[in-house]
XYZ file of C-alpha atoms in Angstrom:
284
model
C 20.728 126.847 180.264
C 22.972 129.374 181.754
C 26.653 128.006 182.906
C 28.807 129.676 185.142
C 32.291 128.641 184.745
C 34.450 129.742 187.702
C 38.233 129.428 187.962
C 40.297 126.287 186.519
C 42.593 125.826 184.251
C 42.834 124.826 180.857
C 40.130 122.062 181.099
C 37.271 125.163 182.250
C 38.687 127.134 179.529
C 37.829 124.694 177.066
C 35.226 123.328 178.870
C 33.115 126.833 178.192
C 33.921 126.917 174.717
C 32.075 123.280 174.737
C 29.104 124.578 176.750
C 29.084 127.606 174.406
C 28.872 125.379 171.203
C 26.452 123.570 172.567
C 23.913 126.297 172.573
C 24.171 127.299 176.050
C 25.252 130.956 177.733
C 28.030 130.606 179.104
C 29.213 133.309 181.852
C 32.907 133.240 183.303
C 34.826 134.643 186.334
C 38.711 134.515 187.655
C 39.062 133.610 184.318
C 40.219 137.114 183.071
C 43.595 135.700 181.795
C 42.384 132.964 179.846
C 42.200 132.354 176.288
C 38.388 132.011 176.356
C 36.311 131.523 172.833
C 34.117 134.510 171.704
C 30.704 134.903 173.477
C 31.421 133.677 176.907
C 31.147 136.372 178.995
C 33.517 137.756 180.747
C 32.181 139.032 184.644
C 34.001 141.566 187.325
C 32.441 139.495 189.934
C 31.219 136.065 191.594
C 28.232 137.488 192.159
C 27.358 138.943 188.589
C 28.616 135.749 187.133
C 26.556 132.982 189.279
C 23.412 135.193 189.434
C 20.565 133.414 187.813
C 22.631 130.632 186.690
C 21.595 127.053 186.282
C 24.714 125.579 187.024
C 28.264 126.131 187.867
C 31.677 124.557 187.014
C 34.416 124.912 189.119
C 37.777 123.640 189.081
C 39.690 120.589 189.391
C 40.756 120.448 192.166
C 38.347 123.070 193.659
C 41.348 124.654 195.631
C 44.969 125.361 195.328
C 47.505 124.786 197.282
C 47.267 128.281 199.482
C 43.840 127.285 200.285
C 42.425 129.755 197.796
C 39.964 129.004 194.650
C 42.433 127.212 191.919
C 42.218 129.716 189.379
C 45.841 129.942 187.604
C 44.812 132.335 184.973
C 43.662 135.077 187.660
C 46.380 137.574 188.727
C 44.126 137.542 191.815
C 43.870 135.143 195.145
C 39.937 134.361 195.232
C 38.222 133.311 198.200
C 36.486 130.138 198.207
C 33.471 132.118 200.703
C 33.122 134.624 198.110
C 32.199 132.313 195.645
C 30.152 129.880 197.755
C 27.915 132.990 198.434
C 27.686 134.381 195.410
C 25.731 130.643 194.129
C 22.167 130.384 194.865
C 20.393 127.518 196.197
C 18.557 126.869 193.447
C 21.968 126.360 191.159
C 23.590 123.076 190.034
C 27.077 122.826 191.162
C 30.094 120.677 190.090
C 33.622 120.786 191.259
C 36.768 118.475 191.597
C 37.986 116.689 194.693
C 36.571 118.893 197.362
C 37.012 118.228 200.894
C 34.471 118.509 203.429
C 35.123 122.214 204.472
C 35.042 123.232 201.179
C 31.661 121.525 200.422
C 30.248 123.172 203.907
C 30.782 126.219 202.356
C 28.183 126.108 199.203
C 24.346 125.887 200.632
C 23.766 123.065 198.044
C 27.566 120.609 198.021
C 29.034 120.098 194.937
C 28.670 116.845 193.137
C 32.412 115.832 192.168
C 32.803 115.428 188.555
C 35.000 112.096 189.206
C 31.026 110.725 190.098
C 30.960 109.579 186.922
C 32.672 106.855 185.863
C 33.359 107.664 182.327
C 35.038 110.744 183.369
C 37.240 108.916 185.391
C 38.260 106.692 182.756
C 39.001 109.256 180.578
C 40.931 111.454 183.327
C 43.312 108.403 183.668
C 43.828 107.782 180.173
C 45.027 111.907 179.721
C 47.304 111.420 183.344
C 49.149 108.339 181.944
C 49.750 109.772 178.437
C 50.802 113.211 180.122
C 53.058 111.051 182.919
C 54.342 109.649 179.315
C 55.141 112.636 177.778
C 57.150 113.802 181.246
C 59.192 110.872 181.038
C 60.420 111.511 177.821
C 60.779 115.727 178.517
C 63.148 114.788 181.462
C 64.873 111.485 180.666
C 67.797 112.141 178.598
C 68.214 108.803 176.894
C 64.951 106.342 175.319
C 62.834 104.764 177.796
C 62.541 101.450 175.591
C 64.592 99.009 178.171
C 64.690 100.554 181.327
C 63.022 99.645 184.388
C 59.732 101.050 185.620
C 57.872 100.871 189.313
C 54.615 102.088 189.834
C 52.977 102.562 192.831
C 49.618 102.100 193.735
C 47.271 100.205 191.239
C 44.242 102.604 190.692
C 43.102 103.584 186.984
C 45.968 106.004 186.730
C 48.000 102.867 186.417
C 45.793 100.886 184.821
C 46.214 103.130 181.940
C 49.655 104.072 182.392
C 51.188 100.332 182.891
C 50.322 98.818 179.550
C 51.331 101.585 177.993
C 54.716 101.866 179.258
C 55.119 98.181 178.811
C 54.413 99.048 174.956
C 57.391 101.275 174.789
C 59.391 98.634 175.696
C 59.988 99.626 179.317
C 59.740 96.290 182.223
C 57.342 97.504 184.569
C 56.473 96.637 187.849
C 53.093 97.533 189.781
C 53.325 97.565 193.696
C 50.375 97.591 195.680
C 49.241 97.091 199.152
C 46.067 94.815 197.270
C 47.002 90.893 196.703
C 43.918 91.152 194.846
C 44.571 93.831 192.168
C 48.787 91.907 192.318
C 47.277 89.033 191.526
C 45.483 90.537 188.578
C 48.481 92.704 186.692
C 50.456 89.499 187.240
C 48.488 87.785 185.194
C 48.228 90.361 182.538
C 52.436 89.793 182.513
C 53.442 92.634 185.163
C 55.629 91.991 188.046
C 54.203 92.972 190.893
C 55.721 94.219 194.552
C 53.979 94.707 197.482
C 53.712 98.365 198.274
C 54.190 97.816 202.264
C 57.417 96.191 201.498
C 59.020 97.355 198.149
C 62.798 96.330 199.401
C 64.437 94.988 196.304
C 61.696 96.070 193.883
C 63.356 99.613 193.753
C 66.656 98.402 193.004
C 67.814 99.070 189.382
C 64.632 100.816 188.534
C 65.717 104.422 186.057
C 62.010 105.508 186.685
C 59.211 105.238 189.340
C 56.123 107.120 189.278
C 54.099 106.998 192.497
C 50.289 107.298 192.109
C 48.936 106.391 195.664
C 48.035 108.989 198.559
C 50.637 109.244 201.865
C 54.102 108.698 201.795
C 54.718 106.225 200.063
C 58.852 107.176 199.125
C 60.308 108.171 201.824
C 64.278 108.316 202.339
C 64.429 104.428 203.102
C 63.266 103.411 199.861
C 64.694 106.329 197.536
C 67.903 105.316 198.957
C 67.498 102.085 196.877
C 67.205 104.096 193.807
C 70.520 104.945 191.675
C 71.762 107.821 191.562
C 69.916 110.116 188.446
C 66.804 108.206 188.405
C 63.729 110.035 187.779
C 60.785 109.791 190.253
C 57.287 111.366 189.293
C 54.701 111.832 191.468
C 51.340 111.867 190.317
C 49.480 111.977 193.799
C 47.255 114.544 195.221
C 48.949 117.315 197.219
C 51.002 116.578 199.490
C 51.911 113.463 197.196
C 53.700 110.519 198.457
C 58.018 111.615 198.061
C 60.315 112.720 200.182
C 61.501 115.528 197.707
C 64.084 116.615 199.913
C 65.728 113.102 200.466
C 65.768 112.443 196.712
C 67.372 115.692 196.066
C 69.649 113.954 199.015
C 70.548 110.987 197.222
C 70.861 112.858 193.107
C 67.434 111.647 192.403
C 65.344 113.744 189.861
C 61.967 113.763 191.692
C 59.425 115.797 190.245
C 55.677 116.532 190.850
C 52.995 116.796 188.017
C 49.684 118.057 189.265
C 46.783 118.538 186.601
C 48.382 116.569 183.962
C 45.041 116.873 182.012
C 44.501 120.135 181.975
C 47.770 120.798 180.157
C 48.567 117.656 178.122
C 45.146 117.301 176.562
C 42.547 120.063 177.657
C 40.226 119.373 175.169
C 39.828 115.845 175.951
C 39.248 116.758 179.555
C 37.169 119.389 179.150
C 35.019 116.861 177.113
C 35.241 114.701 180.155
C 33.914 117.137 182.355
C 31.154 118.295 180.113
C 29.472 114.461 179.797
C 30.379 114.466 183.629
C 27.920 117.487 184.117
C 25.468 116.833 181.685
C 25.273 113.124 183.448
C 24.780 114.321 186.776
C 22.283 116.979 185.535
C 20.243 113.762 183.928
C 20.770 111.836 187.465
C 19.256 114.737 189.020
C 16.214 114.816 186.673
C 15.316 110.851 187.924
């Protein structure tokens, strides 16, 4: 088959490498910057690079946060349009967490890679180990014994939770579900109620918020003390008031793509079952 791998980060990088290896051409564009292996080649254009081709990767997330293709390791702002013209109908397309104007734009939509469930599995399990190791790059002292809230109670946390509570850290999961409370009580968490966290912020070094919308905002961060580190692992725009925490001495902090840079290997794997999946879904 013939892959064109367009834009990304670390994860496409690697993720062409894998296609490569596999016996596959692999064609690449926007990626002029990148460390990519030898025989992927390298093309001027959208056009020369998605002509012909079976299927194309694009990033995760599809765009930045100008609007423009995400494509760190271009000097150059690419247009999502130029792209989406340069793909022919007949090509298999994947990208991450595209909204609805993006998808317009492509005559056949991308099929998101988080489809498949396995990918998102393994996407959590690189964001909590990557929250992990930002945790310990900004806290100054152990986290064994301090006290953790984390908001929302998606797979990010499901990952992330246990294996705070491993280092020794007393953790407790907030979320707006009595359902999913319910369940990481009984696995030993406390639990908080993300509508109403009064009291559950109190004390707590480190929160890391995982859920869309504000969810932080300067009536809760207030609760915090002073030097406490906040991460936020949420889509753009998150879910902090940065400019409150900065406000109140709070070290809030925002870490987008966590798999791409902690473990791009891994999530280029991810992605490549993720493609080859929806490829075999296709074929039934």
């Amino acid at each position: 088959m013939i892959f064109a791998v367009c834009g990304g980060d670390g994860r496409l990088v690697r993720l062409a490498g894998l296609l490569l290896a596999d016996g596959h051409a692999v064609r690449a564009w926007a990626l002029e910057d990148a460390p990519l292996a030898e025989g992927v080649r390298l093309c001027e254009s959208a056009a020369e690079c998605c002509a012909g081709a079976d299927c194309a990767a694009l990033p995760m997330p599809l765009l930045d946060s100008s609007g423009f293709l995400n494509a760190p390791y271009s000097a150059k702002k690419r247009c999502l349009t130029e792209l989406a013209e340069a793909v022919g109908p007949g090509t298999r397309v994947f990208a991450g967490g595209a909204n609805a104007a993006a998808r317009a734009e492509f005559s056949r939509p991308p099929r998101d890679y988080a489809a498949s469930e396995a990918f998102r599995a393994l996407n959590s399990l690189a964001t909590a180990e990557g929250a992990i190791a930002v945790l310990l790059r900004e806290s100054e002292e152990t986290l064994c014994g301090k006290r953790a809230v984390i908001t929302g109670a998606g797979r990010i946390t499901g990952a992330l939770a246990p294996r705070l509570a491993a280092l020794g850290l007393r953790v407790t999961v907030a979320s707006r579900s009595p359902a999913k409370r319910a369940w990481y009580a009984a696995l030993g968490f406390d639990t908080a109620d993300t509508a109403s966290l009064s009291g559950a912020l109190v004390g707590a070094e480190i929160v890391v918020n995982t859920a869309p919308g504000l969810v932080l905002g300067a009536a809760r961060l207030v609760e915090l003390p002073a030097g406490a580190i906040v991460l936020d692992l949420a889509s753009a725009p998150g879910g902090v008031d940065f400019d409150a925490a900065r406000a109140f001495g709070i070290h809030a902090l925002t870490a987008p793509g966590l798999p791409g840079k902690c473990a791009p290997l891994t999530a280029a794997k991810a992605l490549r079952d993720a493609i080859y999946s929806g490829l075999e879904d296709e074929k039934l």
